[in-house]
Amino acid sequence: MIDRKAARAAAAAAKKEAPVAEDRALAALRRARVGRPALVRTPAGEPAFWLAPFVSGDLACGLAHVDLDGRVARIGAFGAGPADRQSWVPLSFFEEAPAGPLAEIRAAYPGLDLSEPVLSYDASPARWAWRVEATGRRGVEAVAFIGPGGWYEVRPGQAAGELEG
Amino acid sequence: MSPKKQPAEYGPIPRDQIVQHVALAAAQGVVAEFPGLEAWQRGAIRRRPLEIYDINGDLLFLDYTVARGAEVVGTVRAAASKVLGPPVFAHEIGPRRWSYQAAVEKLAPKVQQEHPDWKLLNTKLVCYSYPKLGVMFSIADQKKKLRRLIFDVAGLNPVPEGPPDGKMEGAYAWSFYDSLAGDERERRIKHYEEIDQLRAHLPEEKQLVLMELPTVAKLTDVAVLVWAGTVTKQLQFCTHYNYNEARSHHCFSLHAQQKSDYCAVATCQMVLDYYRYYYTQDQIAPSLGYSSGGGCPADQSAGYESLTCNHLDATYDTSPTWEEARDQINALHPFKSAIPGHARACAGYSYYYSLWGGISQKKVYIYDPSPWNADYKLGGAVYWEDWSAVTRTNHVYTRIKCP
């Protein structure tokens, strides 16, 4: 498994290469610096991949998804083009789960214990999000995912399975 | 100026592009140190090509001579039409042992003598059974009945016409163009366009260098540029402008999924928007079999069709390949590309090309409706995805139905 420094280097190299370097829609990436990669874990808690944000001010304008072997599986930008700053994600999102949605989740599950948020994913690694388990006397009663656009819950047994969501 | 006498369906290649391909091919041969091409290093390509016709009368090849002063050191054979496939067919080493003019001068009296009542209309250098060349005489009698007579250009022996039967190779004259079936023509045109991208992506000043046809040695710098490179194609709405030209209009827009399990719905919205069918995500969801809290069944093809009043053909493919994806984009058809538990739209591809390594680093251009956002204008991402990095569970290909 590569370390954070190697993940950052892989992301930095990938943004300089074609086709990213020539893609006008990804122009924001070329001007951005590579931020601190965040380790994404599987729902079971195992390391899965690194998310390296491309930083512009206090926002992430895009991401590189770097596999644990150093391969850049995906590299791209948030939103529809370099001027779509409204779609960029606060850089702090990749450092800790946002406080607002966490408070809403606490309020939504009174009497349940919430796990520490873990940067993970829902069904597909492409759907990365902060994962929070709500546990009661019957065990895990709900799993909440916090994304940049808000949070939602998945009830146990409601996993996507053959469905695409 | 396009070569003459070619039907439009052949895809006549403009003459300046032919010259560029010839220059590149000559220089690449030198850079690659093809055996026998050592003398080309200090040679130059003569500007006037020898035209070679199909026996059906259409221009087929253009042979460009490579010479050092008066000494001919080789020939580059270029295709006159995209339907032939590769822009350059051959590097021929050394001078030729035959002369078209000499063959005509020897054969013409013989033809006249053997057909005293026929009038000689014209002569052409033809490829009568690839790669064999011949002299074709078109003659007419007093009732204007036409005939053609073909002789080998080197041996001067007459060549009968007939389809190649697999038993008597080269014993008959047959038409190269006419031998290409419809699907074979399409395949070859695609092949041409893939190779042509390497030329078309060269900087303008390098293309001009190719046009000037300096010595082959001076062309090798340009050849190195296309020795290896990345070929990228993104969806565009029409073929009149390439995706990376300022006037291009790609008409494919990112839509975020408005619910956490609306990935397939938002993907369908993006694809249908491209085809000018506008629906909200809530309108699309029932047609895709959406169930709250889970998403949509993987085969959404029926929904794509019903939402377009069956004007679109949608095909569900559970064993997608990169080549299929590439062909869809080349045909300007966006499609749904699914990975386990998630659907996205694909609107482009990219690959790395090298003469020695072939095609590698295959990527697809993904419009991902995730991260979700209740405002579809705010979420989502666009990225290049390594083809081999993830397991693709299915694609839903789309195309406009032909009546």
PDB file of N, CA and C in Angstrom, chain B residues 241-326:
ATOM      1  N   TYR B 241     -17.563  19.906 -36.675  1.00  0.00           N
ATOM      2  CA  TYR B 241     -16.437  20.455 -35.922  1.00  0.00           C
ATOM      3  C   TYR B 241     -15.926  19.381 -34.968  1.00  0.00           C
ATOM      4  N   ASN B 242     -14.617  19.310 -34.835  1.00  0.00           N
ATOM      5  CA  ASN B 242     -14.042  18.382 -33.876  1.00  0.00           C
ATOM      6  C   ASN B 242     -14.322  18.910 -32.471  1.00  0.00           C
ATOM      7  N   TYR B 243     -14.317  18.015 -31.497  1.00  0.00           N
ATOM      8  CA  TYR B 243     -14.713  18.410 -30.143  1.00  0.00           C
ATOM      9  C   TYR B 243     -13.835  19.519 -29.580  1.00  0.00           C
ATOM     10  N   ASN B 244     -12.576  19.585 -30.026  1.00  0.00           N
ATOM     11  CA  ASN B 244     -11.661  20.562 -29.431  1.00  0.00           C
ATOM     12  C   ASN B 244     -11.549  21.843 -30.260  1.00  0.00           C
ATOM     13  N   GLU B 245     -12.429  22.016 -31.224  1.00  0.00           N
ATOM     14  CA  GLU B 245     -12.432  23.269 -31.967  1.00  0.00           C
ATOM     15  C   GLU B 245     -13.374  24.262 -31.292  1.00  0.00           C
ATOM     16  N   ALA B 246     -13.032  25.537 -31.457  1.00  0.00           N
ATOM     17  CA  ALA B 246     -13.768  26.563 -30.723  1.00  0.00           C
ATOM     18  C   ALA B 246     -15.258  26.545 -31.046  1.00  0.00           C
ATOM     19  N   ARG B 247     -15.600  26.203 -32.268  1.00  0.00           N
ATOM     20  CA  ARG B 247     -17.012  26.232 -32.653  1.00  0.00           C
ATOM     21  C   ARG B 247     -17.751  24.934 -32.344  1.00  0.00           C
ATOM     22  N   SER B 248     -17.052  23.992 -31.800  1.00  0.00           N
ATOM     23  CA  SER B 248     -17.714  22.723 -31.506  1.00  0.00           C
ATOM     24  C   SER B 248     -18.804  22.931 -30.455  1.00  0.00           C
ATOM     25  N   HIS B 249     -19.823  22.139 -30.544  1.00  0.00           N
ATOM     26  CA  HIS B 249     -20.872  22.191 -29.525  1.00  0.00           C
ATOM     27  C   HIS B 249     -21.111  20.757 -29.100  1.00  0.00           C
ATOM     28  N   HIS B 250     -20.675  20.464 -27.898  1.00  0.00           N
ATOM     29  CA  HIS B 250     -20.726  19.056 -27.498  1.00  0.00           C
ATOM     30  C   HIS B 250     -22.098  18.668 -26.972  1.00  0.00           C
ATOM     31  N   CYS B 251     -22.837  19.641 -26.400  1.00  0.00           N
ATOM     32  CA  CYS B 251     -24.216  19.377 -25.998  1.00  0.00           C
ATOM     33  C   CYS B 251     -24.354  18.218 -25.029  1.00  0.00           C
ATOM     34  N   PHE B 252     -23.361  18.015 -24.227  1.00  0.00           N
ATOM     35  CA  PHE B 252     -23.509  17.016 -23.176  1.00  0.00           C
ATOM     36  C   PHE B 252     -23.195  17.713 -21.864  1.00  0.00           C
ATOM     37  N   SER B 253     -24.161  17.703 -20.971  1.00  0.00           N
ATOM     38  CA  SER B 253     -24.013  18.484 -19.743  1.00  0.00           C
ATOM     39  C   SER B 253     -24.137  17.608 -18.511  1.00  0.00           C
ATOM     40  N   LEU B 254     -23.417  18.024 -17.498  1.00  0.00           N
ATOM     41  CA  LEU B 254     -23.431  17.304 -16.230  1.00  0.00           C
ATOM     42  C   LEU B 254     -24.702  17.610 -15.451  1.00  0.00           C
ATOM     43  N   HIS B 255     -25.327  16.555 -14.948  1.00  0.00           N
ATOM     44  CA  HIS B 255     -26.465  16.707 -14.043  1.00  0.00           C
ATOM     45  C   HIS B 255     -26.144  15.893 -12.795  1.00  0.00           C
ATOM     46  N   ALA B 256     -26.253  16.523 -11.653  1.00  0.00           N
ATOM     47  CA  ALA B 256     -26.075  15.749 -10.417  1.00  0.00           C
ATOM     48  C   ALA B 256     -27.327  14.937 -10.137  1.00  0.00           C
ATOM     49  N   GLN B 257     -27.145  13.828  -9.434  1.00  0.00           N
ATOM     50  CA  GLN B 257     -28.321  13.066  -9.016  1.00  0.00           C
ATOM     51  C   GLN B 257     -28.968  13.820  -7.860  1.00  0.00           C
ATOM     52  N   GLN B 258     -30.275  14.017  -7.948  1.00  0.00           N
ATOM     53  CA  GLN B 258     -30.956  14.849  -6.963  1.00  0.00           C
ATOM     54  C   GLN B 258     -31.327  14.080  -5.701  1.00  0.00           C
ATOM     55  N   LYS B 259     -31.196  12.770  -5.776  1.00  0.00           N
ATOM     56  CA  LYS B 259     -31.395  11.945  -4.580  1.00  0.00           C
ATOM     57  C   LYS B 259     -30.209  11.008  -4.482  1.00  0.00           C
ATOM     58  N   SER B 260     -29.994  10.489  -3.299  1.00  0.00           N
ATOM     59  CA  SER B 260     -28.815   9.651  -3.081  1.00  0.00           C
ATOM     60  C   SER B 260     -28.836   8.390  -3.930  1.00  0.00           C
ATOM     61  N   ASP B 261     -30.020   7.951  -4.352  1.00  0.00           N
ATOM     62  CA  ASP B 261     -30.112   6.725  -5.147  1.00  0.00           C
ATOM     63  C   ASP B 261     -30.645   7.003  -6.559  1.00  0.00           C
ATOM     64  N   TYR B 262     -30.413   8.175  -7.046  1.00  0.00           N
ATOM     65  CA  TYR B 262     -30.885   8.576  -8.375  1.00  0.00           C
ATOM     66  C   TYR B 262     -29.751   8.540  -9.418  1.00  0.00           C
ATOM     67  N   CYS B 263     -28.716   7.771  -9.195  1.00  0.00           N
ATOM     68  CA  CYS B 263     -27.581   7.830 -10.134  1.00  0.00           C
ATOM     69  C   CYS B 263     -28.006   7.418 -11.551  1.00  0.00           C
ATOM     70  N   ALA B 264     -28.774   6.320 -11.638  1.00  0.00           N
ATOM     71  CA  ALA B 264     -29.200   5.860 -12.963  1.00  0.00           C
ATOM     72  C   ALA B 264     -30.183   6.845 -13.586  1.00  0.00           C
ATOM     73  N   VAL B 265     -30.994   7.438 -12.738  1.00  0.00           N
ATOM     74  CA  VAL B 265     -31.996   8.397 -13.221  1.00  0.00           C
ATOM     75  C   VAL B 265     -31.301   9.629 -13.797  1.00  0.00           C
ATOM     76  N   ALA B 266     -30.327  10.156 -13.060  1.00  0.00           N
ATOM     77  CA  ALA B 266     -29.609  11.345 -13.537  1.00  0.00           C
ATOM     78  C   ALA B 266     -28.780  11.019 -14.781  1.00  0.00           C
ATOM     79  N   THR B 267     -28.244   9.815 -14.818  1.00  0.00           N
ATOM     80  CA  THR B 267     -27.481   9.397 -15.997  1.00  0.00           C
ATOM     81  C   THR B 267     -28.378   9.383 -17.223  1.00  0.00           C
ATOM     82  N   CYS B 268     -29.563   8.804 -17.044  1.00  0.00           N
ATOM     83  CA  CYS B 268     -30.529   8.770 -18.144  1.00  0.00           C
ATOM     84  C   CYS B 268     -30.907  10.193 -18.549  1.00  0.00           C
ATOM     85  N   GLN B 269     -31.056  11.070 -17.580  1.00  0.00           N
ATOM     86  CA  GLN B 269     -31.410  12.463 -17.893  1.00  0.00           C
ATOM     87  C   GLN B 269     -30.330  13.109 -18.760  1.00  0.00           C
ATOM     88  N   MET B 270     -29.064  12.857 -18.421  1.00  0.00           N
ATOM     89  CA  MET B 270     -27.971  13.438 -19.203  1.00  0.00           C
ATOM     90  C   MET B 270     -27.980  12.913 -20.640  1.00  0.00           C
ATOM     91  N   VAL B 271     -28.158  11.605 -20.765  1.00  0.00           N
ATOM     92  CA  VAL B 271     -28.116  11.007 -22.106  1.00  0.00           C
ATOM     93  C   VAL B 271     -29.300  11.490 -22.948  1.00  0.00           C
ATOM     94  N   LEU B 272     -30.487  11.505 -22.329  1.00  0.00           N
ATOM     95  CA  LEU B 272     -31.669  11.936 -23.093  1.00  0.00           C
ATOM     96  C   LEU B 272     -31.587  13.418 -23.446  1.00  0.00           C
ATOM     97  N   ASP B 273     -31.024  14.218 -22.570  1.00  0.00           N
ATOM     98  CA  ASP B 273     -30.846  15.637 -22.889  1.00  0.00           C
ATOM     99  C   ASP B 273     -30.023  15.809 -24.160  1.00  0.00           C
ATOM    100  N   TYR B 274     -29.021  14.983 -24.300  1.00  0.00           N
ATOM    101  CA  TYR B 274     -28.171  15.055 -25.496  1.00  0.00           C
ATOM    102  C   TYR B 274     -29.009  14.859 -26.764  1.00  0.00           C
ATOM    103  N   TYR B 275     -29.998  13.978 -26.642  1.00  0.00           N
ATOM    104  CA  TYR B 275     -30.863  13.708 -27.789  1.00  0.00           C
ATOM    105  C   TYR B 275     -32.082  14.637 -27.833  1.00  0.00           C
ATOM    106  N   ARG B 276     -32.078  15.666 -26.977  1.00  0.00           N
ATOM    107  CA  ARG B 276     -33.148  16.675 -26.953  1.00  0.00           C
ATOM    108  C   ARG B 276     -34.472  16.172 -26.382  1.00  0.00           C
ATOM    109  N   TYR B 277     -34.369  15.256 -25.424  1.00  0.00           N
ATOM    110  CA  TYR B 277     -35.557  14.847 -24.680  1.00  0.00           C
ATOM    111  C   TYR B 277     -35.382  15.345 -23.249  1.00  0.00           C
ATOM    112  N   TYR B 278     -36.250  16.246 -22.829  1.00  0.00           N
ATOM    113  CA  TYR B 278     -36.065  16.912 -21.550  1.00  0.00           C
ATOM    114  C   TYR B 278     -37.069  16.391 -20.525  1.00  0.00           C
ATOM    115  N   TYR B 279     -36.558  15.770 -19.513  1.00  0.00           N
ATOM    116  CA  TYR B 279     -37.404  15.299 -18.424  1.00  0.00           C
ATOM    117  C   TYR B 279     -36.750  15.681 -17.095  1.00  0.00           C
ATOM    118  N   THR B 280     -37.595  15.814 -16.084  1.00  0.00           N
ATOM    119  CA  THR B 280     -37.035  15.951 -14.744  1.00  0.00           C
ATOM    120  C   THR B 280     -36.632  14.556 -14.270  1.00  0.00           C
ATOM    121  N   GLN B 281     -35.839  14.534 -13.223  1.00  0.00           N
ATOM    122  CA  GLN B 281     -35.417  13.229 -12.714  1.00  0.00           C
ATOM    123  C   GLN B 281     -36.599  12.463 -12.127  1.00  0.00           C
ATOM    124  N   ASP B 282     -37.523  13.192 -11.504  1.00  0.00           N
ATOM    125  CA  ASP B 282     -38.699  12.511 -10.954  1.00  0.00           C
ATOM    126  C   ASP B 282     -39.574  11.931 -12.067  1.00  0.00           C
ATOM    127  N   GLN B 283     -39.572  12.573 -13.226  1.00  0.00           N
ATOM    128  CA  GLN B 283     -40.342  12.022 -14.360  1.00  0.00           C
ATOM    129  C   GLN B 283     -39.672  10.768 -14.915  1.00  0.00           C
ATOM    130  N   ILE B 284     -38.365  10.742 -14.868  1.00  0.00           N
ATOM    131  CA  ILE B 284     -37.635   9.607 -15.453  1.00  0.00           C
ATOM    132  C   ILE B 284     -37.704   8.376 -14.561  1.00  0.00           C
ATOM    133  N   ALA B 285     -37.648   8.597 -13.258  1.00  0.00           N
ATOM    134  CA  ALA B 285     -37.472   7.486 -12.308  1.00  0.00           C
ATOM    135  C   ALA B 285     -38.434   6.308 -12.533  1.00  0.00           C
ATOM    136  N   PRO B 286     -39.751   6.535 -12.661  1.00  0.00           N
ATOM    137  CA  PRO B 286     -40.648   5.364 -12.816  1.00  0.00           C
ATOM    138  C   PRO B 286     -40.336   4.529 -14.061  1.00  0.00           C
ATOM    139  N   SER B 287     -39.903   5.198 -15.124  1.00  0.00           N
ATOM    140  CA  SER B 287     -39.631   4.453 -16.366  1.00  0.00           C
ATOM    141  C   SER B 287     -38.416   3.544 -16.232  1.00  0.00           C
ATOM    142  N   LEU B 288     -37.575   3.823 -15.256  1.00  0.00           N
ATOM    143  CA  LEU B 288     -36.380   2.994 -15.073  1.00  0.00           C
ATOM    144  C   LEU B 288     -36.585   1.957 -13.978  1.00  0.00           C
ATOM    145  N   GLY B 289     -37.801   1.840 -13.478  1.00  0.00           N
ATOM    146  CA  GLY B 289     -38.073   0.844 -12.438  1.00  0.00           C
ATOM    147  C   GLY B 289     -37.500   1.229 -11.100  1.00  0.00           C
ATOM    148  N   TYR B 290     -37.391   2.518 -10.852  1.00  0.00           N
ATOM    149  CA  TYR B 290     -36.782   2.999  -9.620  1.00  0.00           C
ATOM    150  C   TYR B 290     -37.590   2.594  -8.398  1.00  0.00           C
ATOM    151  N   SER B 291     -36.887   2.174  -7.358  1.00  0.00           N
ATOM    152  CA  SER B 291     -37.545   1.956  -6.068  1.00  0.00           C
ATOM    153  C   SER B 291     -36.787   2.728  -5.004  1.00  0.00           C
ATOM    154  N   SER B 292     -37.518   3.455  -4.202  1.00  0.00           N
ATOM    155  CA  SER B 292     -36.907   4.344  -3.215  1.00  0.00           C
ATOM    156  C   SER B 292     -36.040   3.565  -2.235  1.00  0.00           C
ATOM    157  N   GLY B 293     -34.873   4.111  -1.996  1.00  0.00           N
ATOM    158  CA  GLY B 293     -33.967   3.482  -1.046  1.00  0.00           C
ATOM    159  C   GLY B 293     -33.070   2.440  -1.672  1.00  0.00           C
ATOM    160  N   GLY B 294     -33.201   2.202  -2.929  1.00  0.00           N
ATOM    161  CA  GLY B 294     -32.347   1.198  -3.572  1.00  0.00           C
ATOM    162  C   GLY B 294     -31.796   1.657  -4.897  1.00  0.00           C
ATOM    163  N   GLY B 295     -32.626   2.258  -5.720  1.00  0.00           N
ATOM    164  CA  GLY B 295     -32.186   2.718  -7.034  1.00  0.00           C
ATOM    165  C   GLY B 295     -32.936   2.032  -8.145  1.00  0.00           C
ATOM    166  N   CYS B 296     -32.245   1.699  -9.198  1.00  0.00           N
ATOM    167  CA  CYS B 296     -32.882   1.150 -10.391  1.00  0.00           C
ATOM    168  C   CYS B 296     -32.260  -0.191 -10.756  1.00  0.00           C
ATOM    169  N   PRO B 297     -33.052  -1.108 -11.322  1.00  0.00           N
ATOM    170  CA  PRO B 297     -32.454  -2.335 -11.873  1.00  0.00           C
ATOM    171  C   PRO B 297     -31.455  -1.967 -12.969  1.00  0.00           C
ATOM    172  N   ALA B 298     -30.449  -2.799 -13.130  1.00  0.00           N
ATOM    173  CA  ALA B 298     -29.345  -2.441 -14.021  1.00  0.00           C
ATOM    174  C   ALA B 298     -29.778  -2.267 -15.477  1.00  0.00           C
ATOM    175  N   ASP B 299     -30.696  -3.087 -15.930  1.00  0.00           N
ATOM    176  CA  ASP B 299     -31.113  -2.975 -17.332  1.00  0.00           C
ATOM    177  C   ASP B 299     -32.180  -1.892 -17.457  1.00  0.00           C
ATOM    178  N   GLN B 300     -31.731  -0.737 -17.829  1.00  0.00           N
ATOM    179  CA  GLN B 300     -32.655   0.403 -17.961  1.00  0.00           C
ATOM    180  C   GLN B 300     -32.986   0.701 -19.422  1.00  0.00           C
ATOM    181  N   SER B 301     -32.632  -0.214 -20.302  1.00  0.00           N
ATOM    182  CA  SER B 301     -32.761   0.077 -21.729  1.00  0.00           C
ATOM    183  C   SER B 301     -34.209   0.359 -22.136  1.00  0.00           C
ATOM    184  N   ALA B 302     -35.145  -0.379 -21.531  1.00  0.00           N
ATOM    185  CA  ALA B 302     -36.553  -0.175 -21.899  1.00  0.00           C
ATOM    186  C   ALA B 302     -36.995   1.243 -21.556  1.00  0.00           C
ATOM    187  N   GLY B 303     -36.488   1.755 -20.449  1.00  0.00           N
ATOM    188  CA  GLY B 303     -36.841   3.115 -20.053  1.00  0.00           C
ATOM    189  C   GLY B 303     -36.327   4.152 -21.030  1.00  0.00           C
ATOM    190  N   TYR B 304     -35.099   3.953 -21.509  1.00  0.00           N
ATOM    191  CA  TYR B 304     -34.548   4.885 -22.492  1.00  0.00           C
ATOM    192  C   TYR B 304     -35.429   4.914 -23.744  1.00  0.00           C
ATOM    193  N   GLU B 305     -35.901   3.744 -24.121  1.00  0.00           N
ATOM    194  CA  GLU B 305     -36.709   3.676 -25.340  1.00  0.00           C
ATOM    195  C   GLU B 305     -38.088   4.284 -25.135  1.00  0.00           C
ATOM    196  N   SER B 306     -38.726   3.927 -24.018  1.00  0.00           N
ATOM    197  CA  SER B 306     -40.095   4.431 -23.814  1.00  0.00           C
ATOM    198  C   SER B 306     -40.098   5.945 -23.619  1.00  0.00           C
ATOM    199  N   LEU B 307     -39.076   6.473 -22.966  1.00  0.00           N
ATOM    200  CA  LEU B 307     -39.040   7.920 -22.731  1.00  0.00           C
ATOM    201  C   LEU B 307     -38.804   8.715 -24.013  1.00  0.00           C
ATOM    202  N   THR B 308     -38.357   8.038 -25.041  1.00  0.00           N
ATOM    203  CA  THR B 308     -38.151   8.731 -26.324  1.00  0.00           C
ATOM    204  C   THR B 308     -39.164   8.256 -27.360  1.00  0.00           C
ATOM    205  N   CYS B 309     -40.283   7.733 -26.866  1.00  0.00           N
ATOM    206  CA  CYS B 309     -41.324   7.218 -27.774  1.00  0.00           C
ATOM    207  C   CYS B 309     -40.711   6.231 -28.770  1.00  0.00           C
ATOM    208  N   ASN B 310     -39.757   5.469 -28.288  1.00  0.00           N
ATOM    209  CA  ASN B 310     -39.059   4.463 -29.105  1.00  0.00           C
ATOM    210  C   ASN B 310     -38.284   5.055 -30.278  1.00  0.00           C
ATOM    211  N   HIS B 311     -37.949   6.305 -30.178  1.00  0.00           N
ATOM    212  CA  HIS B 311     -37.096   6.884 -31.226  1.00  0.00           C
ATOM    213  C   HIS B 311     -35.634   6.504 -31.023  1.00  0.00           C
ATOM    214  N   LEU B 312     -35.306   6.130 -29.809  1.00  0.00           N
ATOM    215  CA  LEU B 312     -33.943   5.653 -29.544  1.00  0.00           C
ATOM    216  C   LEU B 312     -33.957   4.138 -29.436  1.00  0.00           C
ATOM    217  N   ASP B 313     -32.883   3.550 -29.928  1.00  0.00           N
ATOM    218  CA  ASP B 313     -32.596   2.153 -29.645  1.00  0.00           C
ATOM    219  C   ASP B 313     -31.668   2.134 -28.449  1.00  0.00           C
ATOM    220  N   ALA B 314     -32.010   1.358 -27.440  1.00  0.00           N
ATOM    221  CA  ALA B 314     -31.119   1.230 -26.287  1.00  0.00           C
ATOM    222  C   ALA B 314     -30.776  -0.240 -26.113  1.00  0.00           C
ATOM    223  N   THR B 315     -29.507  -0.517 -25.933  1.00  0.00           N
ATOM    224  CA  THR B 315     -29.043  -1.902 -25.844  1.00  0.00           C
ATOM    225  C   THR B 315     -28.294  -2.114 -24.543  1.00  0.00           C
ATOM    226  N   TYR B 316     -28.734  -3.107 -23.815  1.00  0.00           N
ATOM    227  CA  TYR B 316     -28.112  -3.450 -22.533  1.00  0.00           C
ATOM    228  C   TYR B 316     -26.999  -4.457 -22.780  1.00  0.00           C
ATOM    229  N   ASP B 317     -25.806  -4.159 -22.298  1.00  0.00           N
ATOM    230  CA  ASP B 317     -24.648  -5.003 -22.567  1.00  0.00           C
ATOM    231  C   ASP B 317     -23.958  -5.314 -21.231  1.00  0.00           C
ATOM    232  N   THR B 318     -23.921  -6.587 -20.884  1.00  0.00           N
ATOM    233  CA  THR B 318     -23.341  -6.952 -19.590  1.00  0.00           C
ATOM    234  C   THR B 318     -21.868  -7.355 -19.699  1.00  0.00           C
ATOM    235  N   SER B 319     -21.322  -7.260 -20.895  1.00  0.00           N
ATOM    236  CA  SER B 319     -19.882  -7.549 -21.027  1.00  0.00           C
ATOM    237  C   SER B 319     -19.238  -6.445 -21.877  1.00  0.00           C
ATOM    238  N   PRO B 320     -19.287  -5.238 -21.359  1.00  0.00           N
ATOM    239  CA  PRO B 320     -18.810  -4.113 -22.180  1.00  0.00           C
ATOM    240  C   PRO B 320     -17.297  -4.151 -22.370  1.00  0.00           C
ATOM    241  N   THR B 321     -16.866  -3.692 -23.525  1.00  0.00           N
ATOM    242  CA  THR B 321     -15.432  -3.569 -23.801  1.00  0.00           C
ATOM    243  C   THR B 321     -15.106  -2.113 -24.112  1.00  0.00           C
ATOM    244  N   TRP B 322     -13.835  -1.804 -23.961  1.00  0.00           N
ATOM    245  CA  TRP B 322     -13.407  -0.429 -24.251  1.00  0.00           C
ATOM    246  C   TRP B 322     -13.589  -0.124 -25.735  1.00  0.00           C
ATOM    247  N   GLU B 323     -13.357  -1.115 -26.561  1.00  0.00           N
ATOM    248  CA  GLU B 323     -13.500  -0.902 -27.998  1.00  0.00           C
ATOM    249  C   GLU B 323     -14.950  -0.552 -28.359  1.00  0.00           C
ATOM    250  N   GLU B 324     -15.881  -1.234 -27.699  1.00  0.00           N
ATOM    251  CA  GLU B 324     -17.291  -0.904 -27.943  1.00  0.00           C
ATOM    252  C   GLU B 324     -17.584   0.528 -27.492  1.00  0.00           C
ATOM    253  N   ALA B 325     -17.030   0.860 -26.330  1.00  0.00           N
ATOM    254  CA  ALA B 325     -17.243   2.220 -25.814  1.00  0.00           C
ATOM    255  C   ALA B 325     -16.666   3.245 -26.787  1.00  0.00           C
ATOM    256  N   ARG B 326     -15.483   2.984 -27.270  1.00  0.00           N
ATOM    257  CA  ARG B 326     -14.843   3.894 -28.227  1.00  0.00           C
ATOM    258  C   ARG B 326     -15.700   4.058 -29.490  1.00  0.00           C
TER     259      ARG B 326
END
